[in-house]
Tab-separated table of C-alpha atoms in Angstrom:
chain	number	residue	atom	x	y	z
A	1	UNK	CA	0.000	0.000	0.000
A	2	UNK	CA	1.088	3.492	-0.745
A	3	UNK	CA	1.142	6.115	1.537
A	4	UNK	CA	-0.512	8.933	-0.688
A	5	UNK	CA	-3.220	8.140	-2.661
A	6	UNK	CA	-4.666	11.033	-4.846
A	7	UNK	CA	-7.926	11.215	-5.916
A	8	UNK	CA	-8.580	11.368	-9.497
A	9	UNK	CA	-9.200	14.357	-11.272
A	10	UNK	CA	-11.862	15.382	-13.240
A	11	UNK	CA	-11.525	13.887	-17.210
A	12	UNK	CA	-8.117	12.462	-16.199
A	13	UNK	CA	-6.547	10.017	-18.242
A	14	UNK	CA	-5.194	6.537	-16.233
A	15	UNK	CA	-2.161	7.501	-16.722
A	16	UNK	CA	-1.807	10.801	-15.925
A	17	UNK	CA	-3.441	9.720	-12.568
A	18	UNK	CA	-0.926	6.517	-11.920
A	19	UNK	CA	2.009	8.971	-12.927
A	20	UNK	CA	0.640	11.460	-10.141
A	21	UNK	CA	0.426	8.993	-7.930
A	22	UNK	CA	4.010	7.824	-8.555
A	23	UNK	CA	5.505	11.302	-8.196
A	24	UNK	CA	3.463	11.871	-4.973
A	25	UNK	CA	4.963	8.627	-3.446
A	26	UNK	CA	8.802	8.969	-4.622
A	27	UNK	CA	8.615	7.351	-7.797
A	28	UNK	CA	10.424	8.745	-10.603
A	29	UNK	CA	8.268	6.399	-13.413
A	30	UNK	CA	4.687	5.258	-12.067
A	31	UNK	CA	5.226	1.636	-10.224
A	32	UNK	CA	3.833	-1.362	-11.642
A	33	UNK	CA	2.906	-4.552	-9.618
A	34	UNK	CA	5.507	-7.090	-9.828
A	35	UNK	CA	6.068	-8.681	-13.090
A	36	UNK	CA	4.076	-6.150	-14.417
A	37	UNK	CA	5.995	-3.897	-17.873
A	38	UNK	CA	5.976	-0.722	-19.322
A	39	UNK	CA	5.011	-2.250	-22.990
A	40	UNK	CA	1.278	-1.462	-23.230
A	41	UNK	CA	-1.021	1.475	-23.249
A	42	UNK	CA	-2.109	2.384	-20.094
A	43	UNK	CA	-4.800	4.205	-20.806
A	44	UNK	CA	-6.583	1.048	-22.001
A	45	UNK	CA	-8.466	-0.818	-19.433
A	46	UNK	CA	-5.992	-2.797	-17.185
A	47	UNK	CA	-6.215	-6.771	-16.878
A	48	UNK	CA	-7.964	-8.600	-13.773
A	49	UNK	CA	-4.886	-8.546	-11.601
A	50	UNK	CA	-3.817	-5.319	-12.028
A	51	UNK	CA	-6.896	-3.758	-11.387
A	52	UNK	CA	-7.143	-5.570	-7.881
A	53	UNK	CA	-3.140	-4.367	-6.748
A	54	UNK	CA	-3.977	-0.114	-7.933
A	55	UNK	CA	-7.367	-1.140	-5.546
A	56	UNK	CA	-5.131	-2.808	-3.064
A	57	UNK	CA	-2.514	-0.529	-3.152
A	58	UNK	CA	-4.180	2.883	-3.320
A	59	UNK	CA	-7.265	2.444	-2.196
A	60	UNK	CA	-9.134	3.452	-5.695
A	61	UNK	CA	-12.186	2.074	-6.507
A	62	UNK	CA	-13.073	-0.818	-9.618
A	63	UNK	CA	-15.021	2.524	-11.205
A	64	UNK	CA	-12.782	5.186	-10.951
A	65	UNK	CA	-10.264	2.412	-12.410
A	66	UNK	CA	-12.532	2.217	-15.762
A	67	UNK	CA	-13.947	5.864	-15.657
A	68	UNK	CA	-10.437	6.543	-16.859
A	69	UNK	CA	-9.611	4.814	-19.518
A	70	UNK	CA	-10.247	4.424	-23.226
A	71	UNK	CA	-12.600	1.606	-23.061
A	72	UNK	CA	-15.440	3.265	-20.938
A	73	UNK	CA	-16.089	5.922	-23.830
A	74	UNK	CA	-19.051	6.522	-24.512
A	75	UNK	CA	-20.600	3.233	-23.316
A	76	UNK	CA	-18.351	1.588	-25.739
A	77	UNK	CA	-16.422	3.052	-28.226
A	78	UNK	CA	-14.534	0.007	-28.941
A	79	UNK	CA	-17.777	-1.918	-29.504
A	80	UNK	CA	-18.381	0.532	-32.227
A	81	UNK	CA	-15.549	1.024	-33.938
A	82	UNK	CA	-14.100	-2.280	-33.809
A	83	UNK	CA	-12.364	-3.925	-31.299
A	84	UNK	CA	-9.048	-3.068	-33.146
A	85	UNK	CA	-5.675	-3.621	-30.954
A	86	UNK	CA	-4.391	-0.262	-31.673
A	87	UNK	CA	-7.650	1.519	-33.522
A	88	UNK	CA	-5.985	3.950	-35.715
A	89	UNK	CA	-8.230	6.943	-33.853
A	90	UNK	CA	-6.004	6.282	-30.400
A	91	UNK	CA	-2.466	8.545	-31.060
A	92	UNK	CA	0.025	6.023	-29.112
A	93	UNK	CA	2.266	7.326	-26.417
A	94	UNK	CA	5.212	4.935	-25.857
A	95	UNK	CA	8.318	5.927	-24.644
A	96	UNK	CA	10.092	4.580	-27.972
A	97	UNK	CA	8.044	7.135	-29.970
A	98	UNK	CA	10.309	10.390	-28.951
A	99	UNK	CA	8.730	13.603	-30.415
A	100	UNK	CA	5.418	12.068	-30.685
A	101	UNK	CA	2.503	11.591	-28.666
A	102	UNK	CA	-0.638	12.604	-28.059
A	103	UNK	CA	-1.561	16.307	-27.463
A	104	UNK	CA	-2.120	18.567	-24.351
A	105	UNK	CA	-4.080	21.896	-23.332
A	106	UNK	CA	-1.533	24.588	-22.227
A	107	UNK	CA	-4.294	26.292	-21.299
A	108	UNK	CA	-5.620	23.438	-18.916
A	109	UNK	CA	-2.525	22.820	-17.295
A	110	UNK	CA	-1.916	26.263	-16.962
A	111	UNK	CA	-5.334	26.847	-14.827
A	112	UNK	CA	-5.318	23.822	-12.999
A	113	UNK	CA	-4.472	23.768	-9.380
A	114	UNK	CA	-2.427	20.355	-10.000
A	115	UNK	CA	-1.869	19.840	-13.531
A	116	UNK	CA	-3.049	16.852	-15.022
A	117	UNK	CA	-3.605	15.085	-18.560
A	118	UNK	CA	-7.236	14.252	-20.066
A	119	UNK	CA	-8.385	11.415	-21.144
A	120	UNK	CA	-9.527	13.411	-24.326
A	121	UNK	CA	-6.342	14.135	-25.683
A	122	UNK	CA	-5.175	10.590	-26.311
A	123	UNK	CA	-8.299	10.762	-29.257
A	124	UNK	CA	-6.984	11.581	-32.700
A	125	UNK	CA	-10.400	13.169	-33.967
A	126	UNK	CA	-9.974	15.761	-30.787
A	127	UNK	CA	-7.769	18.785	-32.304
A	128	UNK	CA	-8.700	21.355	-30.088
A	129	UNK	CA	-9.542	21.502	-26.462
A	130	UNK	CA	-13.112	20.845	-25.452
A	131	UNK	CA	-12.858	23.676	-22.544
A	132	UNK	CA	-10.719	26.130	-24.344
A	133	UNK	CA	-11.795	25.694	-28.478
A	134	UNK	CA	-7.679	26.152	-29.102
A	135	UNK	CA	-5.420	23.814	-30.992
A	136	UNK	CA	-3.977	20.869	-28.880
A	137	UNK	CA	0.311	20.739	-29.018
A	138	UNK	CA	1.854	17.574	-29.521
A	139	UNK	CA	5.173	18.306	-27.223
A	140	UNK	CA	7.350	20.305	-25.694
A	141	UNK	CA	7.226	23.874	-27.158
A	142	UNK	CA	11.457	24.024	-26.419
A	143	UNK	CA	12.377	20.176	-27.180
A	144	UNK	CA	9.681	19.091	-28.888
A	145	UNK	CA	9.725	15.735	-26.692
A	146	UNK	CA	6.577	13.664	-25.770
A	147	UNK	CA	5.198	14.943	-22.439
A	148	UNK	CA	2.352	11.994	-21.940
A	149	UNK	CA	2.900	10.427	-18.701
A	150	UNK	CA	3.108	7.211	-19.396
A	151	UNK	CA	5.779	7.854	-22.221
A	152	UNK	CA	8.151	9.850	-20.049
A	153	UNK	CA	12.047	8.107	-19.848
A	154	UNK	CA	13.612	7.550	-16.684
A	155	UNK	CA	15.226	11.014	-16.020
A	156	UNK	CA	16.079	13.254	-12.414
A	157	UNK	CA	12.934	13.792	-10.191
A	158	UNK	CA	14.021	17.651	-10.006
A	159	UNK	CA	13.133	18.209	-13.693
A	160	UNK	CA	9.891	16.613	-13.342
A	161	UNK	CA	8.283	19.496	-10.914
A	162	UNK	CA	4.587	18.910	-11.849
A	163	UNK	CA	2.582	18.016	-15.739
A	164	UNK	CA	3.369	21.812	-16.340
A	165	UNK	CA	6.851	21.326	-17.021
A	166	UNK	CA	8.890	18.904	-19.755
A	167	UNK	CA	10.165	16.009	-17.991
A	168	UNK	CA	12.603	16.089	-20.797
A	169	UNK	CA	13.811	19.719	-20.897
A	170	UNK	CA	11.922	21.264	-17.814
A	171	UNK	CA	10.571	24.135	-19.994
A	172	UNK	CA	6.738	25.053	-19.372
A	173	UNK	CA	4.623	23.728	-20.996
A	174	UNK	CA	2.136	26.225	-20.232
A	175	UNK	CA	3.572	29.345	-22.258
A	176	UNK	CA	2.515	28.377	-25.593
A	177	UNK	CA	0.863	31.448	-27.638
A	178	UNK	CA	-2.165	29.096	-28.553
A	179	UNK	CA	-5.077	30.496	-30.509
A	180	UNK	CA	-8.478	29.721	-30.370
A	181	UNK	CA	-9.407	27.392	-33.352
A	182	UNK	CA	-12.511	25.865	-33.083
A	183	UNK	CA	-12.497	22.942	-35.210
A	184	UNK	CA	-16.275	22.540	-35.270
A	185	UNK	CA	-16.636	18.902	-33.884
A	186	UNK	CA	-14.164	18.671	-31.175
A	187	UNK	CA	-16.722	19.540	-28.506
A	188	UNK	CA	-19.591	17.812	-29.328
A	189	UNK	CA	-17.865	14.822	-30.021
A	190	UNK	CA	-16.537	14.529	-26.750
A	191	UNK	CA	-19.165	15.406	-24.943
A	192	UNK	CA	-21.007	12.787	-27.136
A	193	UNK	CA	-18.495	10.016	-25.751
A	194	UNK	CA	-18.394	11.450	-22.455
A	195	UNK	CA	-22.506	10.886	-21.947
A	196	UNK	CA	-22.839	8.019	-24.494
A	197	UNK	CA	-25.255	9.859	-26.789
């Protein structure tokens, strides 16, 4: 068991949350239950055993578990767009893919209180943020490096001060000079996942 155990946030990706977690316990890269690798996406819903050790281990519940992943979209998205391995719609995240990744909200990160990553961004057909109606970036403004949590390399804690900085780097991430650019369908097709309608 784990000493701190944050909640999760509103919209907040799994990984982003496990990531938090990790920090907020010591951990440079989010821990994983024995045996357990880095290989897949873990914003997909986790297998039987893991589940039960993030329950045992930080006292999360079974729902909050699947409220943030993938798999819980919209009552289904999988179900109806094929139950693809790696849909095509999902932008991947791995550590291997350096400079690539899916997107983030400056904006977001910049206004929350402890900055987090949404589930949102890891969706391909969402180019601009559903709060903010401006264009998503796809890395660090300075490096250009992936800043997903779940694809950050094994690096110093210092540079890794909160989801507002480059693990990478350690530039902000929140200082971009985003404009808006509503892409039309960004909104309502998340909030169309988000309620299953």
């Amino acid at each position: 068991m784990f000493m701190i155990r944050p909640p999760p946030l509103p919209g907040e990706s799994l990984s982003s949350w496990r990531q938090r977690a990790g920090l907020a316990n010591g951990f440079i890269r989010f821990p994983l239950q024995v045996g357990a690798r880095y290989s897949r996406d873990f914003d997909r819903l986790p297998p039987e055993c893991e589940s039960h050790w993030l329950v045992d281990s930080f006292r999360i519940s079974n729902d909050d578990i699947g409220r943030m992943t993938i798999d819980c979209l919209g009552g289904g998205l999988f179900t109806h767009f094929g139950k693809l391995k790696k849909p095509r719609w999902l932008i991947p995240v791995g550590a291997r893919i350096a400079g690539h990744g899916s997107a983030y909200c400056p904006r977001c990160l910049e206004e929350d209180l402890e900055p987090y990553f949404r589930l949102s961004w890891r969706l391909a057909f969402v180019c601009s943020c559903p709060v903010h109606d401006c264009g998503l970036v796809e890395g660090c403004p300075e490096c250009g490096a992936s800043v997903w949590p779940s694809a950050l390399r094994i690096m110093p804690v210092k540079q890794l001060r909160s989801f507002a900085h480059c693990a990478a780097c350690g530039a902000m991430l929140t200082g971009c000079n985003i404009k808006t650019q509503t892409d039309g369908y960004s909104r309502s097709l998340w909030q169309a996942l988000v309620t299953g309608r």
